[in-house]
mmCIF file of C-alpha atoms in Angstrom:
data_model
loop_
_atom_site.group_PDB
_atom_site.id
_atom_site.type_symbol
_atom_site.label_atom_id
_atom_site.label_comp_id
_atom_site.label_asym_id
_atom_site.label_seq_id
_atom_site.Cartn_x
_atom_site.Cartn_y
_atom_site.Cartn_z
ATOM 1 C CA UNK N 52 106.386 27.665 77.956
ATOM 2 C CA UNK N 53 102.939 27.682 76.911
ATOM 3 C CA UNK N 54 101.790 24.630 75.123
ATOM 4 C CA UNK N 55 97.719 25.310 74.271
ATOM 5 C CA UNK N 56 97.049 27.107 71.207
ATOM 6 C CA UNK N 57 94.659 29.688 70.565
ATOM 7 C CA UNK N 58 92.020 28.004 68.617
ATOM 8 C CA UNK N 59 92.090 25.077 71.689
ATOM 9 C CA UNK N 60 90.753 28.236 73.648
ATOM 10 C CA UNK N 61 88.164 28.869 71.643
ATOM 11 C CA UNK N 62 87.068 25.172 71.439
ATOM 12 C CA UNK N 63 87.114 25.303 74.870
ATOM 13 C CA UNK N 64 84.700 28.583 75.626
ATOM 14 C CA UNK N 65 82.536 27.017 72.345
ATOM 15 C CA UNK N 66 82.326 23.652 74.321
ATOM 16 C CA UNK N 67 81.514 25.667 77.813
ATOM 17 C CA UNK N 68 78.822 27.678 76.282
ATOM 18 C CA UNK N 69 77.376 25.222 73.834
ATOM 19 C CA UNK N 70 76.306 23.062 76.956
ATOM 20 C CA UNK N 71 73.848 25.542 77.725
ATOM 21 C CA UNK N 72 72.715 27.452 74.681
ATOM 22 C CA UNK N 73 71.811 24.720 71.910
ATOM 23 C CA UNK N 74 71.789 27.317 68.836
ATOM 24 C CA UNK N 75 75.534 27.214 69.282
ATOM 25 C CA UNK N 76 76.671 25.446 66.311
ATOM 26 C CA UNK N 77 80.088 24.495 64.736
ATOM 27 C CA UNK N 78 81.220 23.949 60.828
ATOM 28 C CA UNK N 79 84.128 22.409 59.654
ATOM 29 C CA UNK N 80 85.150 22.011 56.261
ATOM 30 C CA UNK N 81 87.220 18.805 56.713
ATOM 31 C CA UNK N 82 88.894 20.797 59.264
ATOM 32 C CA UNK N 83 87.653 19.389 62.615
ATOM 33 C CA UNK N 84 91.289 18.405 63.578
ATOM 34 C CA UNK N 85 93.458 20.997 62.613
ATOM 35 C CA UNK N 86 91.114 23.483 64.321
ATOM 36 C CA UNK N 87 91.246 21.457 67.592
ATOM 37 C CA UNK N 88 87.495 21.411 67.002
ATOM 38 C CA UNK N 89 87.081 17.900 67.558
ATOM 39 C CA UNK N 90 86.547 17.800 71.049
ATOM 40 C CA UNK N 91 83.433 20.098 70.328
ATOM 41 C CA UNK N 92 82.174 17.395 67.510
ATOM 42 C CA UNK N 93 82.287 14.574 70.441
ATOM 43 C CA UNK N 94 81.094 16.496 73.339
ATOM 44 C CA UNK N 95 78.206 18.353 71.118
ATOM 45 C CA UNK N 96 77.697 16.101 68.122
ATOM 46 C CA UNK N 97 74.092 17.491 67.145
ATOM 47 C CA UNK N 98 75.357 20.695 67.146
ATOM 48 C CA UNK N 99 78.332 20.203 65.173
ATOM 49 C CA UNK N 100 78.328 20.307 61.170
ATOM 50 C CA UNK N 101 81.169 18.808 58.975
ATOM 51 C CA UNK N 102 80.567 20.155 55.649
ATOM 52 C CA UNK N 103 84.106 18.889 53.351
ATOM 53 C CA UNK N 104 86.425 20.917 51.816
ATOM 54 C CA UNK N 105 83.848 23.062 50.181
ATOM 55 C CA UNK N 106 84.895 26.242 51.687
ATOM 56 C CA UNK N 107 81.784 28.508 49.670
ATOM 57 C CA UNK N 108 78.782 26.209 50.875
ATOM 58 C CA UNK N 109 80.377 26.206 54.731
ATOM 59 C CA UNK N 110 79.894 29.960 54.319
ATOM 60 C CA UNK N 111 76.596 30.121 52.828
ATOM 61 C CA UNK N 112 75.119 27.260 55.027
ATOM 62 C CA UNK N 113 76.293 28.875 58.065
ATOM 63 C CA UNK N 114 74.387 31.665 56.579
ATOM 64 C CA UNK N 115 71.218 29.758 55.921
ATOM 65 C CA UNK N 116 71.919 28.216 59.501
ATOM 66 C CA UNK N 117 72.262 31.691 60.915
ATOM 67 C CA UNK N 118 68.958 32.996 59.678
ATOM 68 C CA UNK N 119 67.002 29.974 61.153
ATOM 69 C CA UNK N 120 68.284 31.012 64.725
ATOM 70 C CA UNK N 121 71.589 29.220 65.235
ATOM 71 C CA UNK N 122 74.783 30.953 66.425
ATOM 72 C CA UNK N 123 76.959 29.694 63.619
ATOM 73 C CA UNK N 124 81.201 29.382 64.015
ATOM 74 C CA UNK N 125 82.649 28.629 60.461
ATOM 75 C CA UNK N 126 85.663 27.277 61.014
ATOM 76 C CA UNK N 127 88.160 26.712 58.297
ATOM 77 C CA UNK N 128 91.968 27.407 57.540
ATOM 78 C CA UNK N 129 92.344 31.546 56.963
ATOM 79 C CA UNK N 130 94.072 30.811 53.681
ATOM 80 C CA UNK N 131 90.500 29.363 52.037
ATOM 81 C CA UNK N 132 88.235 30.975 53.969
ATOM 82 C CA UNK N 133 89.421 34.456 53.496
ATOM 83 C CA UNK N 134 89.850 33.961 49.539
ATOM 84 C CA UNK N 135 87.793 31.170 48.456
ATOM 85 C CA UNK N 136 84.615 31.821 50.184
ATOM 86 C CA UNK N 137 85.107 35.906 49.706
ATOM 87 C CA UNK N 138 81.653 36.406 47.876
ATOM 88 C CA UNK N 139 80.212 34.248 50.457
ATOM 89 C CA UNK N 140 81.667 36.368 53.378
ATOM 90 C CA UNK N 141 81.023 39.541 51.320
ATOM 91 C CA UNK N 142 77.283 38.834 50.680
ATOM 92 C CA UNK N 143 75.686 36.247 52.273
ATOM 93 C CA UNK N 144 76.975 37.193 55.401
ATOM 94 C CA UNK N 145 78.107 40.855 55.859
ATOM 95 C CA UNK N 146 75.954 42.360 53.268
ATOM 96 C CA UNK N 147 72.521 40.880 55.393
ATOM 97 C CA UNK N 148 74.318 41.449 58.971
ATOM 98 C CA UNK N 149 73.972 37.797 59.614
ATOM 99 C CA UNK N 150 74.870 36.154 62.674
ATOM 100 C CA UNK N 151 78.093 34.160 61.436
ATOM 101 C CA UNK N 152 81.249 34.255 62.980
ATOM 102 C CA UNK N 153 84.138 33.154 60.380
ATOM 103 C CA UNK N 154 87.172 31.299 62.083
ATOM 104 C CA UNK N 155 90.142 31.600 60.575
ATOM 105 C CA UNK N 156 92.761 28.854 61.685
ATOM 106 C CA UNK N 157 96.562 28.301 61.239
ATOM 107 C CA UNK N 158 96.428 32.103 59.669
ATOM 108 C CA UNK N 159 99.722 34.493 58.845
ATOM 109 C CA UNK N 160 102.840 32.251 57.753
ATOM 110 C CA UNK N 161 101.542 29.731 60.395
ATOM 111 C CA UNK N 162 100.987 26.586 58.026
ATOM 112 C CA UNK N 163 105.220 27.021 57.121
ATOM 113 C CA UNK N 164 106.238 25.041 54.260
ATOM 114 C CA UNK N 165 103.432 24.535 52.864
ATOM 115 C CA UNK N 166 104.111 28.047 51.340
ATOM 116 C CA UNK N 167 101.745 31.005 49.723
ATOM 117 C CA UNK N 168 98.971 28.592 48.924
ATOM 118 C CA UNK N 169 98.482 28.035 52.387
ATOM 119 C CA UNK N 170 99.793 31.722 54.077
ATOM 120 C CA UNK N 171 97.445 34.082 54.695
ATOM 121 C CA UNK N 172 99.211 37.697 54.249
ATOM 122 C CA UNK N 173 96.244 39.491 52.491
ATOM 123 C CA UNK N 174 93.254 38.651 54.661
ATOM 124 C CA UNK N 175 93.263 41.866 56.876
ATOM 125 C CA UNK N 176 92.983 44.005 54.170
ATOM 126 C CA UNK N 177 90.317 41.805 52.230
ATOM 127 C CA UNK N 178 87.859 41.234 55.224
ATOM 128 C CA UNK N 179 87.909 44.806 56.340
ATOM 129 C CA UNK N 180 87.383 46.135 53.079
ATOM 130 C CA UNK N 181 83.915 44.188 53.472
ATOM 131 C CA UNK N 182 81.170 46.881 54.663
ATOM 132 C CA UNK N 183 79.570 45.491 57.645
ATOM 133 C CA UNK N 184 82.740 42.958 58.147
ATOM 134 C CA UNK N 185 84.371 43.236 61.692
ATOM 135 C CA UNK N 186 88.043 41.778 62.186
ATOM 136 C CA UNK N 187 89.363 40.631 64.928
ATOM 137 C CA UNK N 188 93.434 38.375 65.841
ATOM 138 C CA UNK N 189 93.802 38.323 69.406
ATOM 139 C CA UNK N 190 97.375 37.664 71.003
ATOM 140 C CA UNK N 191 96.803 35.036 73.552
ATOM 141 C CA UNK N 192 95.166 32.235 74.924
ATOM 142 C CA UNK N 193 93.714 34.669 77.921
ATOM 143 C CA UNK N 194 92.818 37.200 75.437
ATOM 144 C CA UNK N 195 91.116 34.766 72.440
ATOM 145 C CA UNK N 196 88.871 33.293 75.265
ATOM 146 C CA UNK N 197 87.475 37.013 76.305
ATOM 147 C CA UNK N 198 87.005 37.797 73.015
ATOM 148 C CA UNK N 199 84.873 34.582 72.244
ATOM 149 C CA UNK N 200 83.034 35.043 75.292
ATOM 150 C CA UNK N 201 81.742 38.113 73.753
ATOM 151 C CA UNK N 202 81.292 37.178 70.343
ATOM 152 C CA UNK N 203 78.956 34.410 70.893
ATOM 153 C CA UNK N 204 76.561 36.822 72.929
ATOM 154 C CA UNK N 205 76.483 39.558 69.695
ATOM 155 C CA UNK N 206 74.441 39.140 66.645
ATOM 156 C CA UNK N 207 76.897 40.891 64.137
ATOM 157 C CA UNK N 208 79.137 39.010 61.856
ATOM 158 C CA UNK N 209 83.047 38.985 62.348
ATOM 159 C CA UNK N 210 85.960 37.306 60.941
ATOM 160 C CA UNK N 211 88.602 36.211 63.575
ATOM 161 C CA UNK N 212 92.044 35.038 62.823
ATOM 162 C CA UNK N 213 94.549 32.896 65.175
ATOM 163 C CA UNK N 214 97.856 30.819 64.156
ATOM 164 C CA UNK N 215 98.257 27.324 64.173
ATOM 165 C CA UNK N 216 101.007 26.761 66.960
ATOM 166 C CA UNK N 217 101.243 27.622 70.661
ATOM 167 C CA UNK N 218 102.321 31.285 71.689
ATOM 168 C CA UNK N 219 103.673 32.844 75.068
ATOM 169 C CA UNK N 220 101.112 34.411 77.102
ATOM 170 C CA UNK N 221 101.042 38.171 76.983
ATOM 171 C CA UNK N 222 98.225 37.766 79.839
ATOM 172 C CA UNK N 223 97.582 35.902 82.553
ATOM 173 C CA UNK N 224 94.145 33.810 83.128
ATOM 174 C CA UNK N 225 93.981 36.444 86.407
ATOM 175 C CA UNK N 226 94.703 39.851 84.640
ATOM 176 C CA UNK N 227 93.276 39.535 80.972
ATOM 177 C CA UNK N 228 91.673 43.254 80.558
ATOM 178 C CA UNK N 229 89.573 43.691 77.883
ATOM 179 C CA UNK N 230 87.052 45.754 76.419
ATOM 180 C CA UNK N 231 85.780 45.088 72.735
ATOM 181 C CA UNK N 232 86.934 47.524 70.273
ATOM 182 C CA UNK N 233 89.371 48.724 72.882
ATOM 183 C CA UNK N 234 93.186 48.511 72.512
ATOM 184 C CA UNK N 235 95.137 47.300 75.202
ATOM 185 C CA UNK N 236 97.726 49.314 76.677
ATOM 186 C CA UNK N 237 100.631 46.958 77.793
ATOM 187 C CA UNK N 238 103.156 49.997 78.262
ATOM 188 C CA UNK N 239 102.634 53.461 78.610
ATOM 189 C CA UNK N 240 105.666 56.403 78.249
ATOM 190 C CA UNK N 241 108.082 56.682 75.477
ATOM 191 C CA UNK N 242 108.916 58.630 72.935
ATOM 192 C CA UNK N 243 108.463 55.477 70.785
ATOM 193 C CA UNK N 244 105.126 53.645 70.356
ATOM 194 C CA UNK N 245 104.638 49.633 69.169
ATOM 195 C CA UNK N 246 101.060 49.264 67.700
ATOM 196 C CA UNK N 247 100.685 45.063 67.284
ATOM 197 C CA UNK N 248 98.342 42.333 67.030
ATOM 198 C CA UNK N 249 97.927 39.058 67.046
ATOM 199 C CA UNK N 250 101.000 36.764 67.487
ATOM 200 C CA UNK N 251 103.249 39.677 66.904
ATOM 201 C CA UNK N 252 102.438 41.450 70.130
ATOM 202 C CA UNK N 253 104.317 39.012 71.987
ATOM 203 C CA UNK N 254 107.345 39.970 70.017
ATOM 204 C CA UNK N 255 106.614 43.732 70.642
ATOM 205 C CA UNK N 256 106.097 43.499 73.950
ATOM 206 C CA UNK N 257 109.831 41.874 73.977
ATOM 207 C CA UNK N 258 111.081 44.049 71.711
ATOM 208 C CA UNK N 259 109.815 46.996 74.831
ATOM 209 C CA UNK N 260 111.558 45.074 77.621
ATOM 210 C CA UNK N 261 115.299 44.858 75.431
ATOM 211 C CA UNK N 262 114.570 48.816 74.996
ATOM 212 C CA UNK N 263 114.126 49.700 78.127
ATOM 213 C CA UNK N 264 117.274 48.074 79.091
ATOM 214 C CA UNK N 265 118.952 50.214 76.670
ATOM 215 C CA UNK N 266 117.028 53.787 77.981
ATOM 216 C CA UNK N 267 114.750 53.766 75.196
ATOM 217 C CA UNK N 268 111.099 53.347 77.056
ATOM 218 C CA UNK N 269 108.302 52.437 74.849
ATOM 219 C CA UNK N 270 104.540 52.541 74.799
ATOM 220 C CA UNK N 271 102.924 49.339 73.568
ATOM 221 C CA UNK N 272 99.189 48.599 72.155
ATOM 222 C CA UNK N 273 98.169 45.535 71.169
ATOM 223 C CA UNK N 274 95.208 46.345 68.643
ATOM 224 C CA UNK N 275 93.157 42.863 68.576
ATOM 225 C CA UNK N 276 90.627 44.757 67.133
ATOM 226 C CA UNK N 277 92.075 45.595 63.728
ATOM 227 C CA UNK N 278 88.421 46.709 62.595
ATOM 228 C CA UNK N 279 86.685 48.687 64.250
ATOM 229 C CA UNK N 280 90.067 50.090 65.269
ATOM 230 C CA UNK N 281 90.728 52.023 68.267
ATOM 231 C CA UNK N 282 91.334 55.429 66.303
ATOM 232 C CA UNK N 283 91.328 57.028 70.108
ATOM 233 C CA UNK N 284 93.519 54.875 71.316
ATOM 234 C CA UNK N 285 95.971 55.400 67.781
ATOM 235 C CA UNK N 286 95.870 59.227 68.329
ATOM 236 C CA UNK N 287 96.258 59.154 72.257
ATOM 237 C CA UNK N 288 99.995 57.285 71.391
ATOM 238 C CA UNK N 289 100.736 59.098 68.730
ATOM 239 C CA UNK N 290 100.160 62.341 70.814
ATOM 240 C CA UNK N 291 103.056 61.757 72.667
ATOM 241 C CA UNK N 292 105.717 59.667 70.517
ATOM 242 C CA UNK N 293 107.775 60.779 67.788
ATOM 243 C CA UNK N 294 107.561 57.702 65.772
ATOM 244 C CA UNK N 295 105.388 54.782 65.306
ATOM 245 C CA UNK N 296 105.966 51.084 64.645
ATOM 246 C CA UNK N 297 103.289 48.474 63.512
ATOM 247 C CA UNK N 298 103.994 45.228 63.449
ATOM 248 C CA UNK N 299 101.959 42.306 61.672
ATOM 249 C CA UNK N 300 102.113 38.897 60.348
ATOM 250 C CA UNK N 301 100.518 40.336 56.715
ATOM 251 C CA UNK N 302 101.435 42.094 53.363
ATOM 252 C CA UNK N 303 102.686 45.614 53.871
ATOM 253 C CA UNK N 304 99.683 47.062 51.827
ATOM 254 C CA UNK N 305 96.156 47.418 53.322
ATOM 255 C CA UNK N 306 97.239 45.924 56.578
ATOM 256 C CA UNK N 307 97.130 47.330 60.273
ATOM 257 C CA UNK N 308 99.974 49.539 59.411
ATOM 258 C CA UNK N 309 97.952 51.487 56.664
ATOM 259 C CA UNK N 310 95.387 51.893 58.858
ATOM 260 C CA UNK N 311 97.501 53.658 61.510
ATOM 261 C CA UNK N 312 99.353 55.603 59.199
ATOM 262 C CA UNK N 313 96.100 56.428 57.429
ATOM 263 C CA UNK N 314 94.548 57.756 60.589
ATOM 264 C CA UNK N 315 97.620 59.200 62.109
ATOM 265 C CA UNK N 316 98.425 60.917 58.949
ATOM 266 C CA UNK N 317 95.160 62.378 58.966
ATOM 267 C CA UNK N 318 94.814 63.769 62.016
ATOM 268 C CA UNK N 319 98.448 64.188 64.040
ATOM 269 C CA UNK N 320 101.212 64.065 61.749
ATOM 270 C CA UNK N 321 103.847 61.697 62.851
ATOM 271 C CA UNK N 322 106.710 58.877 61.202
ATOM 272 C CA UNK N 323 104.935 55.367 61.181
ATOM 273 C CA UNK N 324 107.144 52.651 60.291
ATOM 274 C CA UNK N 325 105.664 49.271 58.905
ATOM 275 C CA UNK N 326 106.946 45.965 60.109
ATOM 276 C CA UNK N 327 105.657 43.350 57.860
ATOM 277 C CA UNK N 328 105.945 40.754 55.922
ATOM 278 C CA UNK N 329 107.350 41.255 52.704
ATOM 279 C CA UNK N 330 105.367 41.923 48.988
ATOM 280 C CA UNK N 331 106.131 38.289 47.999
ATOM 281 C CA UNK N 332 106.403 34.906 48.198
ATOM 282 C CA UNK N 333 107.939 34.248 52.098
ATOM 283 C CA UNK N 334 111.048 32.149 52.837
ATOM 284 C CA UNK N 335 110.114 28.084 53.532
ATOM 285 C CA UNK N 336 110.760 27.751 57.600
ATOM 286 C CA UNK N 337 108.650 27.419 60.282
ATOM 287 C CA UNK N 338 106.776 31.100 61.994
ATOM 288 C CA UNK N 339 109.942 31.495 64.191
ATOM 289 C CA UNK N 340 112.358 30.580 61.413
ATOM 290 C CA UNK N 341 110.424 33.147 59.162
ATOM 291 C CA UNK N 342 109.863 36.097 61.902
ATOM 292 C CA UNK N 343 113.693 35.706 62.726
ATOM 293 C CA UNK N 344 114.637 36.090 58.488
ATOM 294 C CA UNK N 345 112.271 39.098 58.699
ATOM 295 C CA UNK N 346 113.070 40.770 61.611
ATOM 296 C CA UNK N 347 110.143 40.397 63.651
ATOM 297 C CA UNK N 348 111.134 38.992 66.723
ATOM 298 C CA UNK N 349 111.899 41.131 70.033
ATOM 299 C CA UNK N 350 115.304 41.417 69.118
ATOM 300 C CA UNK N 351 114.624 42.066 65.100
ATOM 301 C CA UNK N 352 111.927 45.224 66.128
ATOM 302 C CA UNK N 353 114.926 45.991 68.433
ATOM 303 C CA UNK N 354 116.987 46.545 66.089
ATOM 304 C CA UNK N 355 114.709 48.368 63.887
ATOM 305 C CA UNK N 356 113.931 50.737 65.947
ATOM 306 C CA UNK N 357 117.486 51.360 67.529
ATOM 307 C CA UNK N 358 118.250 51.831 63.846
ATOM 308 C CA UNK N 359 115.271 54.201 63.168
ATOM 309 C CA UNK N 360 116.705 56.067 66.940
ATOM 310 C CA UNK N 361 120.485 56.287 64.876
ATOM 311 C CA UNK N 362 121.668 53.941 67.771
#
């Protein structure tokens, strides 16, 4: 079982690469711990900046850091950053294209009990609705790494979001493909398609292998790249499925479902079905007690789809 979480990956590859380019530079807002960001704040102390829980100036002085040269990484629970810093994100970072790359820790249901104040079900459809605004919630370990190794050579602003606890690998450190803005295609053939991201994709990708025991082969994508999204890779599935699932840890509306059905609606007419969380308030538990009462483990998207199938 796998035991490091992705935002320990990212410290990690933010640690590696701040060794050797200086501009590299980390905010917290009192948030150092819970981001596993503290290793960074010992190992690179001058490049590190703990701001409080003042979740609007992080954003802006990233900003202001940004436009002197630095490669900021705002790093701050997805639950503030994504709502209480929104004008910040909106304009003082997408609006002037400015190098700042907005972390967004212990995201989804991943903070538990704590309930709505801390969930963070509506920040895929607020940060792509931003102009200018790129979204990203990779699956793995393997996966976050790749992506972060990219993002700190780009100039473009982008708002990433990973859970709080560990999840199984869907990669291996050996075989981790990726291209940015590309979909990965974990299974190909079906006449069922699973579009996923982020900690769900593990549970898709589960959901495939209990199929396929039954005769029901399934293609699988796991779209870490919610926006851009891979519209080619969308339409390429669809082509050959009769229906498609998405699956995400975030409100039915404005999510990565209504993007796919939005461009599959548009272009190749086909049933999408919606796994998400529900319009309200979620259950108290922790993720896997809450995936289980929703149905979105492998054996909930299962049943869904056997359902859907009239099996």
């Amino acid at each position: 079982m796998n035991k490091i979480h992705n935002r320990q990956a990212i410290c990690d590859v933010l640690i590696k690469e701040g060794k050797k380019d200086r501009d590299i530079t980390v905010l917290c807002s009192d948030s150092r711990g819970s981001a596993s960001m503290t290793a960074f704040a010992d190992t690179l102390p001058d490049q590190f900046v703990e701001v409080g829980i003042a979740e609007q100036n992080l954003v802006s002085i990233a900003a202001g850091m940004a436009h002197c040269g630095k490669k900021a990484f705002a790093v701050s629970p997805a639950s503030f950053i994504s709502t209480r810093s929104y004008e910040q994100c909106k304009v003082d970072v997408a609006y002037s294209h400015t190098n700042v790359k907005l972390i967004g820790i212990s995201g989804g249901v991943s903070y538990g009990a704590l309930g709505m104040s801390h969930h963070s079900a509506q920040d895929i459809a607020a940060m792509s609705a931003i102009p200018g605004m790129r979204v990203y919630i990779p699956s793995d370990r393997h996966q976050t790494a790749k992506l972060f190794e990219y993002l700190i050579r780009d100039n473009e602003p982008a708002y990433i979001r990973v859970g709080r606890n560990p999840v199984e690998d869907v990669y291996t450190e050996q075989d981790a493909p990726f291209e940015m803005d590309k979909a990965v295609w974990l299974r190909k053939g079906g006449m069922i398609t699973i579009i996923a991201c982020g900690e769900m994709v593990r549970h898709a990708l589960d959901a495939a292998i209990i199929l396929e025991k039954e005769g029901i082969n399934t293609t699988v994508l796991d779209m870490y790249c919610i926006k851009p999204i891979d519209k080619n890779a969308i339409l390429a599935a669809a082509e050959n499925s009769d229906v498609i699932f998405t699956v995400e840890e975030h409100s039915p509306y404005g999510g990565m479902g209504s993007m796919v059905s939005q461009i599959v609606g548009s272009n190749c007419p086909k049933k999408v079905i919606n796994l998400a969380l529900p319009d309200a308030p979620v259950v108290t538990g922790s993720s896997k007690e809450v995936f289980t009462h929703y149905g979105l483990t492998g054996e909930g998207i299962a049943e869904t789809v056997k359902r859907e199938l009239g099996k």
